Amino acid sequence: MTTGVAAEAVATGLPGSGVAIAADGLGKRYGKAWALRECTFALPAGRVVALVGANGAGKSALLSVLAGVLAPTAGRVSLGKVVRRPIGGADGRVAFVAQDKPLYRQFSVADMLRLGGRLNEVWDQARARRWLERFDIPLNRPCGKLSGGQQAQVAFAVALGSRPSVLLLDEPLANLDPLARREVTAELLTEVADSGMTVLLSTHVVAELGGVADHLLLLDHGRLRLDGDLDELLAAHVRWIGPRSADPPVPGEVVHVRHTESQSQFLLRMPGGATAPVAEPPWTTRPVTLEDLVLAHLSTSKESAA
C-alpha cells in the first residue's frame, strides 16, 4: 500500500536542485535501543538508490520513517525541491511497499486496484493494470490464493498506480524467482526512466544491485556509514597488494586491511575522491567491486566492535 510522508514537506524545497527526499539528523528509538541515529542525507531525484546493510542494520526502520509509517524520535524528513505542491499532489507522493507485501487476502486483485483508487488522491488505473499484465497476474483471483511472487507484483502495481515521486521498497525481490527478479528490475528501471521518480530499495544481497543502483546508502548498526554516487564511491576506493607492511604504500583512509605471512592487502579510500596514484613495484592495485566495497566497510565495523 502507499502512504504520504508524515513529516515535513517543504513548499519551496531544500537547498540545491534535484533532491527527491532528505533526512536531517534522523533517529528512531525503541525504548532505550536506537534503530537509527544521526542519519543525514539527500537522495537525488530520478535515481535508483540502494539501501544496504546487514540484517538489523536499521534498513526497515529507515524506510518506515521515510514513508511516514513511523514517527522519528529525532530529526526530520523533507521532500525535496522537485516538489512544488503540498503532499497529496502527484509531484509530492511517496509510495511504500513493505517487506511483508501487505494485501487483503480475501480481496481479488481487481478489488485491490479499486481500493487503491479510493485511498489515493492521485491514481493511474492504466499504469497499475499494465504492470499486472506484464507479469500475467489474474485480476479475478483472491490475493490469498496467489503465490508469494504474484502477491509482490500486486503490491508493486498498487504502489505504482499512485504515481509516486518517491518509491520505497523493502527487500522487494525476496519473494521472486531469479527470472522474475531480473524482469522486475528491468521494468522498475523503465518506470524510473519514463516517470523520473526516485526509487529507494533495501537489500542485504549485494549481488542484486549489479547494473541497477546508481547511488548508495550503507547503514551499519543504525548509522549511515556511506552515502554517495556509486561510481564515485567505487572510483575512490582502491585495493593495494604488496609485501607485508604495517602501513599502506600511499596516503589514504584505510577501510580494511588483511595480512598474511608475506603479503598485505589494503583497501584505501583516497582523500577527497582523488584518483589513486600509479602503483610502483612491488605494489599493485586492483579496482574495487560493489561487493568488495560493502563487505570491507561492514567487516571493519564488525572487527572494531569485537
mmCIF file of C-alpha atoms in Angstrom:
data_model
loop_
_atom_site.group_PDB
_atom_site.id
_atom_site.type_symbol
_atom_site.label_atom_id
_atom_site.label_comp_id
_atom_site.label_asym_id
_atom_site.label_seq_id
_atom_site.Cartn_x
_atom_site.Cartn_y
_atom_site.Cartn_z
ATOM 1 C CA MET A 1 0.000 0.000 0.000
ATOM 2 C CA THR A 2 1.043 3.600 -0.260
ATOM 3 C CA THR A 3 1.460 6.406 2.180
ATOM 4 C CA GLY A 4 2.458 10.055 2.195
ATOM 5 C CA VAL A 5 5.385 11.197 4.293
ATOM 6 C CA ALA A 6 4.075 12.065 7.734
ATOM 7 C CA ALA A 7 6.843 14.546 8.302
ATOM 8 C CA GLU A 8 7.629 17.982 6.953
ATOM 9 C CA ALA A 9 7.033 18.707 3.277
ATOM 10 C CA VAL A 10 8.639 21.987 2.330
ATOM 11 C CA ALA A 11 6.860 24.097 -0.257
ATOM 12 C CA THR A 12 9.967 25.856 -1.508
ATOM 13 C CA GLY A 13 12.240 22.839 -1.329
ATOM 14 C CA LEU A 14 15.653 22.090 0.031
ATOM 15 C CA PRO A 15 18.840 23.954 -0.879
ATOM 16 C CA GLY A 16 20.067 22.855 -4.266
ATOM 17 C CA SER A 17 18.064 21.243 -7.028
ATOM 18 C CA GLY A 18 17.090 17.707 -7.842
ATOM 19 C CA VAL A 19 16.616 16.465 -4.277
ATOM 20 C CA ALA A 20 13.779 13.960 -4.008
ATOM 21 C CA ILE A 21 13.746 13.291 -0.268
ATOM 22 C CA ALA A 22 16.130 14.189 2.548
ATOM 23 C CA ALA A 23 16.807 13.319 6.157
ATOM 24 C CA ASP A 24 18.398 15.678 8.676
ATOM 25 C CA GLY A 25 19.711 14.139 11.909
ATOM 26 C CA LEU A 26 17.148 11.367 11.653
ATOM 27 C CA GLY A 27 16.855 8.982 14.596
ATOM 28 C CA LYS A 28 14.422 6.279 15.701
ATOM 29 C CA ARG A 29 14.439 4.734 19.156
ATOM 30 C CA TYR A 30 12.514 1.759 20.524
ATOM 31 C CA GLY A 31 12.622 2.078 24.296
ATOM 32 C CA LYS A 32 16.311 2.504 25.126
ATOM 33 C CA ALA A 33 17.573 0.962 21.879
ATOM 34 C CA TRP A 34 18.277 3.164 18.857
ATOM 35 C CA ALA A 35 17.423 1.615 15.490
ATOM 36 C CA LEU A 36 18.649 4.775 13.701
ATOM 37 C CA ARG A 37 20.981 7.525 14.847
ATOM 38 C CA GLU A 38 22.035 10.831 13.277
ATOM 39 C CA CYS A 39 21.201 9.908 9.669
ATOM 40 C CA THR A 40 21.616 12.869 7.317
ATOM 41 C CA PHE A 41 21.415 12.521 3.536
ATOM 42 C CA ALA A 42 19.710 13.846 0.406
ATOM 43 C CA LEU A 43 18.518 11.440 -2.279
ATOM 44 C CA PRO A 44 18.903 12.683 -5.861
ATOM 45 C CA ALA A 45 15.748 12.806 -7.964
ATOM 46 C CA GLY A 46 15.251 10.326 -10.769
ATOM 47 C CA ARG A 47 17.813 7.840 -9.448
ATOM 48 C CA VAL A 48 17.794 4.286 -8.119
ATOM 49 C CA VAL A 49 19.232 4.311 -4.597
ATOM 50 C CA ALA A 50 20.382 1.109 -2.900
ATOM 51 C CA LEU A 51 19.947 0.894 0.868
ATOM 52 C CA VAL A 52 22.405 -1.769 2.001
ATOM 53 C CA GLY A 53 23.304 -3.205 5.375
ATOM 54 C CA ALA A 54 23.389 -6.392 7.411
ATOM 55 C CA ASN A 55 20.233 -7.754 8.999
ATOM 56 C CA GLY A 56 19.298 -5.495 11.891
ATOM 57 C CA ALA A 57 21.204 -2.508 10.491
ATOM 58 C CA GLY A 58 18.066 -0.345 10.532
ATOM 59 C CA LYS A 59 17.001 -0.516 6.876
ATOM 60 C CA SER A 60 13.332 -1.288 7.536
ATOM 61 C CA ALA A 61 13.175 1.318 10.289
ATOM 62 C CA LEU A 62 14.599 3.984 7.977
ATOM 63 C CA LEU A 63 12.153 3.151 5.185
ATOM 64 C CA SER A 64 9.217 3.177 7.600
ATOM 65 C CA VAL A 65 10.216 6.600 8.929
ATOM 66 C CA LEU A 66 10.714 7.999 5.420
ATOM 67 C CA ALA A 67 7.289 6.665 4.438
ATOM 68 C CA GLY A 68 5.587 8.148 7.476
ATOM 69 C CA VAL A 69 4.594 4.769 8.917
ATOM 70 C CA LEU A 70 6.774 5.500 11.968
ATOM 71 C CA ALA A 71 7.372 8.891 13.552
ATOM 72 C CA PRO A 72 11.052 9.779 14.004
ATOM 73 C CA THR A 73 12.382 10.138 17.529
ATOM 74 C CA ALA A 74 14.848 12.782 16.372
ATOM 75 C CA GLY A 75 15.472 14.831 13.256
ATOM 76 C CA ARG A 76 13.166 15.384 10.321
ATOM 77 C CA VAL A 77 12.279 14.195 6.843
ATOM 78 C CA SER A 78 11.628 16.621 3.998
ATOM 79 C CA LEU A 79 10.511 16.240 0.432
ATOM 80 C CA GLY A 80 12.965 17.930 -1.873
ATOM 81 C CA LYS A 81 12.976 20.798 -4.300
ATOM 82 C CA VAL A 82 11.410 18.732 -7.064
ATOM 83 C CA VAL A 83 8.163 19.006 -5.100
ATOM 84 C CA ARG A 84 6.117 22.106 -5.941
ATOM 85 C CA ARG A 85 2.854 21.285 -4.181
ATOM 86 C CA PRO A 86 1.826 20.013 -0.743
ATOM 87 C CA ILE A 87 1.705 16.283 -0.076
ATOM 88 C CA GLY A 88 -1.228 14.751 -1.903
ATOM 89 C CA GLY A 89 -0.385 16.186 -5.305
ATOM 90 C CA ALA A 90 1.128 13.887 -7.902
ATOM 91 C CA ASP A 91 4.547 15.537 -7.561
ATOM 92 C CA GLY A 92 4.744 15.038 -3.792
ATOM 93 C CA ARG A 93 3.763 11.449 -3.189
ATOM 94 C CA VAL A 94 5.708 8.668 -1.510
ATOM 95 C CA ALA A 95 4.739 5.015 -2.059
ATOM 96 C CA PHE A 96 5.983 2.265 0.234
ATOM 97 C CA VAL A 97 5.983 -1.487 -0.340
ATOM 98 C CA ALA A 98 6.839 -3.121 2.978
ATOM 99 C CA GLN A 99 8.756 -6.357 3.282
ATOM 100 C CA ASP A 100 5.648 -8.450 4.033
ATOM 101 C CA LYS A 101 3.810 -7.028 0.956
ATOM 102 C CA PRO A 102 0.546 -6.351 2.894
ATOM 103 C CA LEU A 103 -2.591 -7.191 0.903
ATOM 104 C CA TYR A 104 -6.166 -8.071 1.856
ATOM 105 C CA ARG A 105 -6.152 -11.822 1.307
ATOM 106 C CA GLN A 106 -9.890 -12.079 0.618
ATOM 107 C CA PHE A 107 -9.802 -9.272 -1.968
ATOM 108 C CA SER A 108 -9.335 -10.120 -5.615
ATOM 109 C CA VAL A 109 -6.537 -8.406 -7.495
ATOM 110 C CA ALA A 110 -9.141 -6.192 -9.175
ATOM 111 C CA ASP A 111 -10.526 -5.315 -5.717
ATOM 112 C CA MET A 112 -7.057 -4.214 -4.613
ATOM 113 C CA LEU A 113 -6.809 -1.875 -7.598
ATOM 114 C CA ARG A 114 -10.246 -0.430 -6.818
ATOM 115 C CA LEU A 115 -9.146 0.066 -3.200
ATOM 116 C CA GLY A 116 -6.002 1.801 -4.403
ATOM 117 C CA GLY A 117 -8.132 4.154 -6.459
ATOM 118 C CA ARG A 118 -10.276 5.033 -3.440
ATOM 119 C CA LEU A 119 -7.422 5.508 -0.966
ATOM 120 C CA ASN A 120 -5.166 7.619 -3.194
ATOM 121 C CA GLU A 121 -5.997 11.139 -4.285
ATOM 122 C CA VAL A 122 -3.929 10.523 -7.406
ATOM 123 C CA TRP A 123 -4.491 7.180 -9.130
ATOM 124 C CA ASP A 124 -3.470 5.787 -12.513
ATOM 125 C CA GLN A 125 -5.513 2.650 -13.123
ATOM 126 C CA ALA A 126 -3.952 2.059 -16.534
ATOM 127 C CA ARG A 127 -0.438 2.126 -15.093
ATOM 128 C CA ALA A 128 -1.327 -0.381 -12.364
ATOM 129 C CA ARG A 129 -3.065 -2.675 -14.880
ATOM 130 C CA ARG A 130 -0.118 -2.532 -17.266
ATOM 131 C CA TRP A 131 2.239 -3.754 -14.546
ATOM 132 C CA LEU A 132 -0.014 -6.721 -13.768
ATOM 133 C CA GLU A 133 -0.399 -7.563 -17.451
ATOM 134 C CA ARG A 134 3.388 -7.639 -17.891
ATOM 135 C CA PHE A 135 3.589 -10.445 -15.338
ATOM 136 C CA ASP A 136 0.324 -12.272 -16.209
ATOM 137 C CA ILE A 137 -1.332 -11.689 -12.834
ATOM 138 C CA PRO A 138 -5.030 -12.750 -12.956
ATOM 139 C CA LEU A 139 -7.340 -9.928 -11.874
ATOM 140 C CA ASN A 140 -10.147 -12.159 -10.614
ATOM 141 C CA ARG A 141 -8.087 -14.317 -8.237
ATOM 142 C CA PRO A 142 -8.134 -13.621 -4.464
ATOM 143 C CA CYS A 143 -4.805 -12.279 -3.254
ATOM 144 C CA GLY A 144 -4.621 -15.012 -0.622
ATOM 145 C CA LYS A 145 -4.515 -17.641 -3.367
ATOM 146 C CA LEU A 146 -1.632 -16.037 -5.241
ATOM 147 C CA SER A 147 1.953 -17.175 -4.872
ATOM 148 C CA GLY A 148 4.368 -15.026 -2.886
ATOM 149 C CA GLY A 149 5.878 -13.676 -6.087
ATOM 150 C CA GLN A 150 2.445 -12.843 -7.530
ATOM 151 C CA GLN A 151 1.466 -11.038 -4.325
ATOM 152 C CA ALA A 152 4.624 -8.957 -4.637
ATOM 153 C CA GLN A 153 3.584 -7.958 -8.161
ATOM 154 C CA VAL A 154 0.171 -6.804 -6.902
ATOM 155 C CA ALA A 155 1.844 -4.704 -4.208
ATOM 156 C CA PHE A 156 4.128 -3.144 -6.842
ATOM 157 C CA ALA A 157 1.130 -2.388 -9.080
ATOM 158 C CA VAL A 158 -0.772 -0.629 -6.280
ATOM 159 C CA ALA A 159 2.312 1.417 -5.388
ATOM 160 C CA LEU A 160 2.982 2.440 -8.984
ATOM 161 C CA GLY A 161 -0.671 3.243 -9.596
ATOM 162 C CA SER A 162 -0.419 6.090 -7.079
ATOM 163 C CA ARG A 163 2.134 7.772 -9.385
ATOM 164 C CA PRO A 164 4.714 8.429 -6.640
ATOM 165 C CA SER A 165 7.645 10.760 -6.965
ATOM 166 C CA VAL A 166 9.496 8.506 -4.481
ATOM 167 C CA LEU A 167 9.039 4.725 -4.339
ATOM 168 C CA LEU A 168 10.339 2.940 -1.229
ATOM 169 C CA LEU A 169 10.859 -0.825 -1.490
ATOM 170 C CA ASP A 170 11.827 -3.031 1.459
ATOM 171 C CA GLU A 171 13.549 -6.214 0.210
ATOM 172 C CA PRO A 172 11.414 -6.049 -2.959
ATOM 173 C CA LEU A 173 12.867 -9.115 -4.687
ATOM 174 C CA ALA A 174 12.777 -11.533 -1.760
ATOM 175 C CA ASN A 175 9.720 -13.495 -2.945
ATOM 176 C CA LEU A 176 10.671 -13.663 -6.615
ATOM 177 C CA ASP A 177 12.444 -16.375 -8.573
ATOM 178 C CA PRO A 178 15.681 -15.437 -10.388
ATOM 179 C CA LEU A 179 13.996 -14.796 -13.761
ATOM 180 C CA ALA A 180 11.248 -12.678 -12.183
ATOM 181 C CA ARG A 181 13.898 -10.710 -10.267
ATOM 182 C CA ARG A 182 15.622 -9.775 -13.497
ATOM 183 C CA GLU A 183 12.329 -8.867 -15.206
ATOM 184 C CA VAL A 184 11.074 -6.776 -12.281
ATOM 185 C CA THR A 185 14.393 -4.956 -12.067
ATOM 186 C CA ALA A 186 14.255 -4.130 -15.780
ATOM 187 C CA GLU A 187 10.668 -2.878 -15.519
ATOM 188 C CA LEU A 188 11.482 -0.717 -12.491
ATOM 189 C CA LEU A 189 14.354 0.886 -14.382
ATOM 190 C CA THR A 190 11.956 1.585 -17.252
ATOM 191 C CA GLU A 191 9.494 3.206 -14.834
ATOM 192 C CA VAL A 192 12.269 5.402 -13.439
ATOM 193 C CA ALA A 193 13.329 6.475 -16.924
ATOM 194 C CA ASP A 194 9.741 7.158 -18.058
ATOM 195 C CA SER A 195 8.441 8.947 -14.954
ATOM 196 C CA GLY A 196 11.532 10.477 -13.325
ATOM 197 C CA MET A 197 10.625 9.014 -9.929
ATOM 198 C CA THR A 198 13.265 8.112 -7.360
ATOM 199 C CA VAL A 199 13.446 4.513 -6.131
ATOM 200 C CA LEU A 200 14.995 3.611 -2.762
ATOM 201 C CA LEU A 201 15.279 -0.151 -2.346
ATOM 202 C CA SER A 202 16.722 -2.035 0.578
ATOM 203 C CA THR A 203 18.576 -5.314 0.345
ATOM 204 C CA HIS A 204 21.229 -7.287 2.163
ATOM 205 C CA VAL A 205 22.044 -9.230 -1.025
ATOM 206 C CA VAL A 206 24.586 -7.030 -2.773
ATOM 207 C CA ALA A 207 24.562 -9.197 -5.905
ATOM 208 C CA GLU A 208 21.036 -7.941 -6.649
ATOM 209 C CA LEU A 209 22.335 -4.422 -7.274
ATOM 210 C CA GLY A 210 24.542 -5.038 -10.282
ATOM 211 C CA GLY A 211 23.556 -2.690 -13.090
ATOM 212 C CA VAL A 212 20.602 -1.384 -11.075
ATOM 213 C CA ALA A 213 21.566 1.186 -8.451
ATOM 214 C CA ASP A 214 23.492 4.378 -9.140
ATOM 215 C CA HIS A 215 23.506 5.774 -5.583
ATOM 216 C CA LEU A 216 24.375 4.014 -2.327
ATOM 217 C CA LEU A 217 23.331 4.321 1.301
ATOM 218 C CA LEU A 218 25.189 1.907 3.595
ATOM 219 C CA LEU A 219 23.709 1.513 7.078
ATOM 220 C CA ASP A 220 25.659 -0.066 9.896
ATOM 221 C CA HIS A 221 24.140 -0.507 13.356
ATOM 222 C CA GLY A 222 21.675 2.299 12.673
ATOM 223 C CA ARG A 223 24.272 4.782 11.481
ATOM 224 C CA LEU A 224 24.950 5.916 7.943
ATOM 225 C CA ARG A 225 28.440 4.710 7.015
ATOM 226 C CA LEU A 226 28.479 5.529 3.276
ATOM 227 C CA ASP A 227 26.383 7.869 1.156
ATOM 228 C CA GLY A 228 27.098 8.906 -2.405
ATOM 229 C CA ASP A 229 27.098 8.313 -6.125
ATOM 230 C CA LEU A 230 28.025 4.677 -6.650
ATOM 231 C CA ASP A 231 30.507 5.248 -9.477
ATOM 232 C CA GLU A 232 32.277 7.956 -7.468
ATOM 233 C CA LEU A 233 32.461 5.759 -4.368
ATOM 234 C CA LEU A 234 33.912 2.854 -6.353
ATOM 235 C CA ALA A 235 36.438 5.109 -8.059
ATOM 236 C CA ALA A 236 37.602 6.497 -4.699
ATOM 237 C CA HIS A 237 38.314 3.031 -3.267
ATOM 238 C CA VAL A 238 41.365 1.034 -4.402
ATOM 239 C CA ARG A 239 42.851 -2.253 -3.236
ATOM 240 C CA TRP A 240 46.663 -2.210 -2.812
ATOM 241 C CA ILE A 241 48.523 -5.528 -2.713
ATOM 242 C CA GLY A 242 52.181 -5.906 -1.817
ATOM 243 C CA PRO A 243 54.727 -7.227 0.692
ATOM 244 C CA ARG A 244 53.688 -7.445 4.308
ATOM 245 C CA SER A 245 53.684 -3.959 5.793
ATOM 246 C CA ALA A 246 52.240 -2.191 8.791
ATOM 247 C CA ASP A 247 51.380 0.850 6.669
ATOM 248 C CA PRO A 248 49.846 1.321 3.209
ATOM 249 C CA PRO A 249 52.167 2.475 0.399
ATOM 250 C CA VAL A 250 50.256 5.731 -0.226
ATOM 251 C CA PRO A 251 48.202 8.125 1.947
ATOM 252 C CA GLY A 252 44.527 7.361 2.297
ATOM 253 C CA GLU A 253 41.822 6.170 4.679
ATOM 254 C CA VAL A 254 42.386 2.508 5.486
ATOM 255 C CA VAL A 255 38.952 0.929 5.145
ATOM 256 C CA HIS A 256 40.116 -2.647 5.585
ATOM 257 C CA VAL A 257 43.438 -4.466 5.837
ATOM 258 C CA ARG A 258 44.361 -8.125 5.580
ATOM 259 C CA HIS A 259 47.772 -9.628 6.297
ATOM 260 C CA THR A 260 49.345 -12.992 5.572
ATOM 261 C CA GLU A 261 52.878 -14.053 6.477
ATOM 262 C CA SER A 262 54.317 -12.435 3.366
ATOM 263 C CA GLN A 263 51.626 -10.175 1.942
ATOM 264 C CA SER A 264 49.415 -7.238 2.894
ATOM 265 C CA GLN A 265 46.237 -6.010 1.235
ATOM 266 C CA PHE A 266 44.953 -2.525 1.988
ATOM 267 C CA LEU A 267 41.586 -1.263 0.785
ATOM 268 C CA LEU A 268 42.051 2.501 0.768
ATOM 269 C CA ARG A 269 39.634 5.349 0.283
ATOM 270 C CA MET A 270 41.570 8.076 -1.460
ATOM 271 C CA PRO A 271 41.341 11.504 0.179
ATOM 272 C CA GLY A 272 38.882 13.942 -1.378
ATOM 273 C CA GLY A 273 37.855 11.452 -4.029
ATOM 274 C CA ALA A 274 41.295 11.714 -5.644
ATOM 275 C CA THR A 275 42.438 9.178 -8.228
ATOM 276 C CA ALA A 276 44.859 6.600 -6.893
ATOM 277 C CA PRO A 277 48.493 7.129 -7.969
ATOM 278 C CA VAL A 278 50.111 4.625 -10.296
ATOM 279 C CA ALA A 279 51.408 1.662 -8.328
ATOM 280 C CA GLU A 280 55.128 1.057 -8.294
ATOM 281 C CA PRO A 281 56.674 -2.398 -7.723
ATOM 282 C CA PRO A 282 56.448 -4.345 -5.553
ATOM 283 C CA TRP A 283 52.915 -2.929 -5.055
ATOM 284 C CA THR A 284 49.984 -3.492 -7.411
ATOM 285 C CA THR A 285 46.432 -2.142 -7.407
ATOM 286 C CA ARG A 286 43.065 -3.651 -8.240
ATOM 287 C CA PRO A 287 39.690 -1.958 -8.756
ATOM 288 C CA VAL A 288 37.017 -2.480 -6.110
ATOM 289 C CA THR A 289 33.636 -4.051 -6.858
ATOM 290 C CA LEU A 290 30.420 -3.062 -5.112
ATOM 291 C CA GLU A 291 30.544 -6.267 -3.082
ATOM 292 C CA ASP A 292 34.162 -5.532 -2.085
ATOM 293 C CA LEU A 293 33.163 -2.040 -1.009
ATOM 294 C CA VAL A 294 30.197 -3.072 1.122
ATOM 295 C CA LEU A 295 31.840 -6.089 2.745
ATOM 296 C CA ALA A 296 35.025 -4.168 3.562
ATOM 297 C CA HIS A 297 33.161 -1.399 5.385
ATOM 298 C CA LEU A 298 30.916 -3.844 7.253
ATOM 299 C CA SER A 299 33.850 -6.125 8.169
ATOM 300 C CA THR A 300 35.815 -3.201 9.568
ATOM 301 C CA SER A 301 32.847 -2.153 11.677
ATOM 302 C CA LYS A 302 32.383 -5.688 12.978
ATOM 303 C CA GLU A 303 36.078 -6.046 13.825
ATOM 304 C CA SER A 304 36.065 -2.676 15.607
ATOM 305 C CA ALA A 305 33.051 -3.688 17.677
ATOM 306 C CA ALA A 306 34.686 -7.000 18.601
#
